[in-house]
mmCIF file of C-alpha atoms in Angstrom:
data_model
loop_
_atom_site.group_PDB
_atom_site.id
_atom_site.type_symbol
_atom_site.label_atom_id
_atom_site.label_comp_id
_atom_site.label_asym_id
_atom_site.label_seq_id
_atom_site.Cartn_x
_atom_site.Cartn_y
_atom_site.Cartn_z
ATOM 1 C CA MET A 1 -0.047 0.162 0.024
ATOM 2 C CA LEU A 2 2.887 2.449 0.461
ATOM 3 C CA ALA A 3 4.559 1.562 -2.492
ATOM 4 C CA GLY A 4 1.194 2.617 -4.103
ATOM 5 C CA LYS A 5 1.084 6.075 -2.423
ATOM 6 C CA HIS A 6 4.650 6.819 -3.791
ATOM 7 C CA ALA A 7 4.299 5.433 -7.348
ATOM 8 C CA SER A 8 1.320 7.593 -7.657
ATOM 9 C CA ALA A 9 3.010 10.904 -5.941
ATOM 10 C CA THR A 10 5.872 10.142 -8.321
ATOM 11 C CA LEU A 11 3.093 10.050 -11.268
ATOM 12 C CA GLN A 12 1.840 12.979 -10.371
ATOM 13 C CA ALA A 13 5.395 14.876 -10.119
ATOM 14 C CA GLY A 14 5.902 14.259 -13.793
ATOM 15 C CA LEU A 15 7.814 11.074 -14.171
ATOM 16 C CA THR A 16 6.445 8.249 -16.351
ATOM 17 C CA THR A 17 9.202 5.958 -16.429
ATOM 18 C CA LEU A 18 11.457 4.418 -13.897
ATOM 19 C CA ARG A 19 13.930 1.837 -13.309
ATOM 20 C CA ASP A 20 13.963 0.363 -10.113
ATOM 21 C CA LEU A 21 17.286 -1.519 -9.809
ATOM 22 C CA GLY A 22 16.857 -3.811 -6.871
ATOM 23 C CA SER A 23 14.083 -4.561 -4.371
ATOM 24 C CA ALA A 24 16.762 -4.462 -1.431
ATOM 25 C CA GLY A 25 15.197 -6.968 0.712
ATOM 26 C CA ALA A 26 11.629 -6.480 -0.576
ATOM 27 C CA GLY A 27 11.646 -10.024 -2.479
ATOM 28 C CA TYR A 28 9.868 -9.798 -5.756
ATOM 29 C CA ALA A 29 7.425 -6.868 -4.346
ATOM 30 C CA ASP A 30 8.321 -4.572 -7.532
ATOM 31 C CA VAL A 31 7.025 -7.170 -10.124
ATOM 32 C CA ALA A 32 3.699 -7.145 -8.089
ATOM 33 C CA VAL A 33 3.735 -2.958 -8.076
ATOM 34 C CA LYS A 34 4.796 -2.790 -11.600
ATOM 35 C CA ARG A 35 1.492 -5.801 -12.636
ATOM 36 C CA ALA A 36 -0.408 -3.427 -10.237
ATOM 37 C CA ILE A 37 0.346 -0.226 -12.355
ATOM 38 C CA ALA A 38 0.093 -1.711 -15.601
ATOM 39 C CA ASP A 39 -3.406 -3.267 -14.456
ATOM 40 C CA GLY A 40 -4.606 0.160 -13.850
ATOM 41 C CA VAL A 41 -5.073 -0.897 -10.013
ATOM 42 C CA ILE A 42 -2.866 1.606 -8.791
ATOM 43 C CA ASP A 43 -1.586 4.547 -10.550
ATOM 44 C CA GLY A 44 2.174 5.296 -11.295
ATOM 45 C CA PRO A 45 4.694 5.610 -13.790
ATOM 46 C CA ARG A 46 5.934 2.748 -16.016
ATOM 47 C CA LEU A 47 8.530 0.575 -14.375
ATOM 48 C CA PHE A 48 11.389 -1.268 -15.636
ATOM 49 C CA ILE A 49 12.596 -3.522 -12.815
ATOM 50 C CA ALA A 50 15.492 -5.841 -11.642
ATOM 51 C CA THR A 51 14.010 -7.654 -8.963
ATOM 52 C CA LEU A 52 16.422 -9.054 -6.234
ATOM 53 C CA ALA A 53 19.536 -7.788 -7.787
ATOM 54 C CA ILE A 54 22.672 -10.108 -7.583
ATOM 55 C CA VAL A 55 25.662 -9.851 -5.251
ATOM 56 C CA ALA A 56 28.868 -12.218 -4.680
ATOM 57 C CA SER A 57 28.376 -14.406 -1.469
ATOM 58 C CA HIS A 58 29.469 -12.960 1.608
ATOM 59 C CA SER A 59 30.355 -9.807 0.041
ATOM 60 C CA ASP A 60 27.425 -7.522 0.806
ATOM 61 C CA GLY A 61 26.100 -5.643 3.752
ATOM 62 C CA PRO A 62 25.335 -6.152 6.865
ATOM 63 C CA ALA A 63 28.970 -7.234 8.001
ATOM 64 C CA ALA A 64 29.026 -10.845 8.883
ATOM 65 C CA ARG A 65 32.042 -9.723 11.238
ATOM 66 C CA GLN A 66 29.723 -7.491 13.430
ATOM 67 C CA PHE A 67 27.573 -10.472 14.579
ATOM 68 C CA ARG A 68 27.716 -13.778 15.934
ATOM 69 C CA PRO A 69 28.635 -16.596 13.485
ATOM 70 C CA ASP A 70 25.692 -19.008 14.305
ATOM 71 C CA MET A 71 23.049 -15.737 13.069
ATOM 72 C CA THR A 72 21.376 -15.837 10.136
ATOM 73 C CA LEU A 73 21.613 -12.290 8.624
ATOM 74 C CA PRO A 74 18.828 -10.695 6.328
ATOM 75 C CA GLN A 75 20.346 -9.995 2.872
ATOM 76 C CA GLY A 76 19.401 -7.463 0.235
ATOM 77 C CA ALA A 77 19.706 -9.368 -2.718
ATOM 78 C CA GLN A 78 20.515 -12.755 -3.834
ATOM 79 C CA GLU A 79 24.244 -14.191 -3.193
ATOM 80 C CA ALA A 80 26.054 -16.404 -5.487
ATOM 81 C CA THR A 81 29.145 -17.798 -6.413
ATOM 82 C CA GLY A 82 30.529 -19.386 -9.421
ATOM 83 C CA VAL A 83 30.049 -19.128 -13.130
ATOM 84 C CA ALA A 84 26.987 -21.831 -12.496
ATOM 85 C CA GLU A 85 25.692 -20.271 -9.731
ATOM 86 C CA VAL A 86 25.576 -16.677 -10.665
ATOM 87 C CA THR A 87 24.341 -18.005 -14.213
ATOM 88 C CA LYS A 88 21.514 -19.308 -12.399
ATOM 89 C CA ALA A 89 20.655 -16.621 -10.430
ATOM 90 C CA VAL A 90 20.001 -14.524 -13.931
ATOM 91 C CA ARG A 91 17.703 -17.125 -15.177
ATOM 92 C CA GLU A 92 15.875 -17.284 -12.195
ATOM 93 C CA GLN A 93 15.248 -13.338 -11.836
ATOM 94 C CA ALA A 94 14.460 -13.092 -15.542
ATOM 95 C CA ALA A 95 11.827 -15.926 -14.842
ATOM 96 C CA ARG A 96 10.099 -13.969 -11.809
ATOM 97 C CA GLY A 97 9.895 -10.955 -13.971
ATOM 98 C CA ALA A 98 13.365 -8.647 -13.867
ATOM 99 C CA ASP A 99 13.477 -6.341 -16.738
ATOM 100 C CA TRP A 100 16.975 -5.543 -16.118
ATOM 101 C CA ILE A 101 19.656 -7.457 -14.276
ATOM 102 C CA LYS A 102 21.311 -5.460 -11.281
ATOM 103 C CA ILE A 103 24.692 -6.705 -10.349
ATOM 104 C CA TYR A 104 26.930 -5.409 -7.134
ATOM 105 C CA ALA A 105 30.522 -5.827 -9.140
ATOM 106 C CA GLY A 106 31.768 -3.980 -5.803
ATOM 107 C CA TYR A 107 31.991 -3.621 -2.072
ATOM 108 C CA ARG A 108 33.371 -2.636 0.909
ATOM 109 C CA SER A 109 35.123 -5.980 1.395
ATOM 110 C CA GLY A 110 38.636 -5.004 0.814
ATOM 111 C CA ILE A 111 40.956 -6.086 3.626
ATOM 112 C CA ASP A 112 41.243 -2.209 4.819
ATOM 113 C CA GLY A 113 37.438 -2.345 4.519
ATOM 114 C CA GLY A 114 38.024 -0.328 1.247
ATOM 115 C CA ALA A 115 35.808 -0.813 -1.699
ATOM 116 C CA GLY A 116 36.604 -3.312 -4.654
ATOM 117 C CA PRO A 117 35.721 -5.771 -6.685
ATOM 118 C CA THR A 118 33.943 -8.824 -5.413
ATOM 119 C CA PHE A 119 33.077 -10.883 -8.494
ATOM 120 C CA THR A 120 35.871 -12.507 -10.914
ATOM 121 C CA MET A 121 35.909 -11.470 -14.677
ATOM 122 C CA GLU A 122 34.444 -14.803 -15.302
ATOM 123 C CA GLU A 123 31.522 -14.543 -13.176
ATOM 124 C CA LEU A 124 30.512 -11.108 -14.417
ATOM 125 C CA THR A 125 30.952 -11.986 -18.012
ATOM 126 C CA ALA A 126 28.541 -14.886 -17.663
ATOM 127 C CA MET A 127 26.080 -12.921 -15.914
ATOM 128 C CA VAL A 128 26.003 -10.063 -18.943
ATOM 129 C CA GLN A 129 26.156 -13.131 -21.218
ATOM 130 C CA ALA A 130 23.183 -14.697 -19.594
ATOM 131 C CA ALA A 131 21.289 -11.622 -19.623
ATOM 132 C CA HIS A 132 21.865 -10.177 -22.943
ATOM 133 C CA VAL A 133 20.834 -13.353 -24.592
ATOM 134 C CA THR A 134 17.306 -12.797 -23.237
ATOM 135 C CA GLY A 135 17.396 -9.564 -24.593
ATOM 136 C CA ARG A 136 17.950 -7.770 -21.051
ATOM 137 C CA LYS A 137 20.078 -5.286 -20.111
ATOM 138 C CA VAL A 138 22.628 -5.544 -17.033
ATOM 139 C CA ALA A 139 23.497 -2.630 -14.643
ATOM 140 C CA VAL A 140 26.475 -2.624 -12.407
ATOM 141 C CA HIS A 141 26.652 -1.118 -9.029
ATOM 142 C CA ALA A 142 30.544 -0.335 -8.498
ATOM 143 C CA SER A 143 32.245 2.276 -6.763
ATOM 144 C CA SER A 144 35.853 1.333 -7.222
ATOM 145 C CA ASP A 145 38.299 1.949 -10.340
ATOM 146 C CA ASP A 146 39.343 -1.798 -10.447
ATOM 147 C CA ALA A 147 35.583 -2.820 -10.145
ATOM 148 C CA ILE A 148 34.352 -0.677 -12.949
ATOM 149 C CA ARG A 149 37.086 -1.523 -15.209
ATOM 150 C CA MET A 150 36.126 -5.221 -14.817
ATOM 151 C CA ALA A 151 32.761 -4.374 -15.776
ATOM 152 C CA VAL A 152 33.485 -2.620 -18.856
ATOM 153 C CA PRO A 153 34.700 -5.196 -20.717
ATOM 154 C CA ALA A 154 32.438 -7.777 -19.369
ATOM 155 C CA GLY A 155 29.521 -6.250 -21.346
ATOM 156 C CA ALA A 156 27.604 -4.111 -18.648
ATOM 157 C CA ASP A 157 24.948 -1.456 -20.246
ATOM 158 C CA THR A 158 25.382 0.611 -17.278
ATOM 159 C CA ILE A 159 27.398 1.770 -14.760
ATOM 160 C CA GLU A 160 25.640 3.030 -11.515
ATOM 161 C CA HIS A 161 27.709 4.967 -8.731
ATOM 162 C CA GLY A 162 31.359 4.785 -10.102
ATOM 163 C CA TYR A 163 32.685 7.260 -7.382
ATOM 164 C CA GLY A 164 36.178 6.004 -7.761
ATOM 165 C CA ALA A 165 36.051 6.412 -11.659
ATOM 166 C CA SER A 166 39.383 7.599 -13.021
ATOM 167 C CA GLU A 167 39.701 9.688 -15.951
ATOM 168 C CA ALA A 168 41.155 6.808 -18.168
ATOM 169 C CA THR A 169 37.982 4.667 -16.856
ATOM 170 C CA LEU A 170 35.454 7.278 -18.188
ATOM 171 C CA ARG A 171 36.931 7.841 -21.225
ATOM 172 C CA LEU A 172 37.121 4.148 -21.804
ATOM 173 C CA MET A 173 33.238 3.850 -20.872
ATOM 174 C CA ALA A 174 32.603 6.608 -23.590
ATOM 175 C CA GLU A 175 34.494 4.478 -26.238
ATOM 176 C CA ARG A 176 32.280 1.731 -25.368
ATOM 177 C CA LYS A 177 28.901 3.862 -24.986
ATOM 178 C CA LEU A 178 28.670 2.682 -21.852
ATOM 179 C CA ALA A 179 25.997 4.570 -19.748
ATOM 180 C CA TYR A 180 26.923 6.421 -16.745
ATOM 181 C CA VAL A 181 24.725 6.949 -14.051
ATOM 182 C CA PRO A 182 26.488 9.230 -11.317
ATOM 183 C CA PRO A 183 25.726 8.990 -7.489
ATOM 184 C CA LEU A 184 23.881 12.149 -6.520
ATOM 185 C CA THR A 185 20.614 11.360 -4.829
ATOM 186 C CA ALA A 186 22.634 7.927 -3.647
ATOM 187 C CA SER A 187 25.011 10.224 -1.841
ATOM 188 C CA GLU A 188 22.297 12.558 -0.536
ATOM 189 C CA ALA A 189 20.874 9.534 1.260
ATOM 190 C CA THR A 190 23.723 7.990 2.944
ATOM 191 C CA GLY A 191 25.172 11.191 3.949
ATOM 192 C CA GLU A 192 21.921 11.574 5.868
ATOM 193 C CA TYR A 193 22.015 8.105 7.211
ATOM 194 C CA PHE A 194 25.555 7.882 8.425
ATOM 195 C CA GLN A 195 26.899 11.576 8.288
ATOM 196 C CA LYS A 196 24.233 13.477 9.687
ATOM 197 C CA HIS A 197 23.536 15.541 6.317
ATOM 198 C CA VAL A 198 20.497 17.593 6.383
ATOM 199 C CA ARG A 199 18.519 18.000 3.167
ATOM 200 C CA GLY A 200 19.292 21.830 1.906
ATOM 201 C CA GLY A 201 22.707 22.132 4.084
ATOM 202 C CA PRO A 202 25.771 21.941 2.842
ATOM 203 C CA PRO A 203 26.736 19.034 0.517
ATOM 204 C CA THR A 204 28.960 16.227 1.694
ATOM 205 C CA PRO A 205 32.214 15.418 -0.234
ATOM 206 C CA ALA A 206 30.563 12.356 -2.020
ATOM 207 C CA MET A 207 27.691 14.751 -3.088
ATOM 208 C CA GLN A 208 30.325 17.337 -4.579
ATOM 209 C CA HIS A 209 32.289 14.400 -6.201
ATOM 210 C CA GLY A 210 28.851 13.356 -7.927
ATOM 211 C CA ARG A 211 28.042 16.747 -8.920
ATOM 212 C CA ALA A 212 31.804 17.609 -10.164
ATOM 213 C CA ARG A 213 31.189 14.426 -12.768
ATOM 214 C CA LEU A 214 28.307 16.289 -14.771
ATOM 215 C CA PRO A 215 28.442 18.705 -17.103
ATOM 216 C CA ALA A 216 27.998 22.146 -16.186
ATOM 217 C CA GLY A 217 24.570 22.627 -17.720
ATOM 218 C CA ALA A 218 23.167 19.413 -16.395
ATOM 219 C CA GLN A 219 24.223 20.769 -12.911
ATOM 220 C CA THR A 220 22.567 23.604 -13.688
ATOM 221 C CA ARG A 221 19.036 21.708 -14.710
ATOM 222 C CA ARG A 222 19.434 19.583 -11.630
ATOM 223 C CA GLU A 223 19.844 22.990 -9.546
ATOM 224 C CA HIS A 224 16.575 24.211 -11.003
ATOM 225 C CA ARG A 225 14.717 20.866 -10.230
ATOM 226 C CA GLN A 226 15.539 21.263 -6.648
ATOM 227 C CA ARG A 227 14.205 24.357 -6.619
ATOM 228 C CA GLN A 228 11.089 22.902 -8.029
ATOM 229 C CA ARG A 229 10.847 20.531 -5.015
ATOM 230 C CA CYS A 230 9.229 22.887 -3.075
ATOM 231 C CA ARG A 231 6.159 24.108 -5.225
ATOM 232 C CA PRO A 232 3.029 22.067 -4.749
ATOM 233 C CA VAL A 233 1.977 19.336 -7.405
ATOM 234 C CA ARG A 234 -1.344 19.968 -8.992
ATOM 235 C CA ALA A 235 -2.978 17.512 -10.790
#
């Protein structure tokens, strides 16, 4: 019911088509929401959904080292290891209704807690091939330069976040015509969660970094949209 409320508000705000890249622990609820919109049960934008998303086993949060080893921790995405498992995960999510396949190619799993690749090159390539053969595109969550540079030759269609992308990597993405989705609202959300950021206040370093990735014209348009948020939406 809450998703229906948000879907209606999103449509009234003028957004008619959205990608929803991962249900983040809500199972296949995004499939039900998409179907309800398509059937006219609720109002909302046309949705392209990714269902569970796929993460490398034992690489996503919550961090296992912070809990007792006998605890079963809730996961926000589907875990998989090895070419056979990751391929099966892609096919399962496609069968359940995924329009896109979302892969977490990097996470804070380095020995020092830093972000780095989580899947092998073979695993990434297998997932992309399994998705592409069915006509589905692949969105790759990656924040480190190493993870992005693995995702590009693997055949990813979009890179999400990409905080640590070097200029050389961005040029490689441009050569491959690979779309880049900079971390604008994601950085704002994590700033609120973890850094006591207040909306409308000074931007966090991550927000500034994401904004710097945009062309000057796009930055101006985004600032205009932010000002418009304060105006009431009329049906």
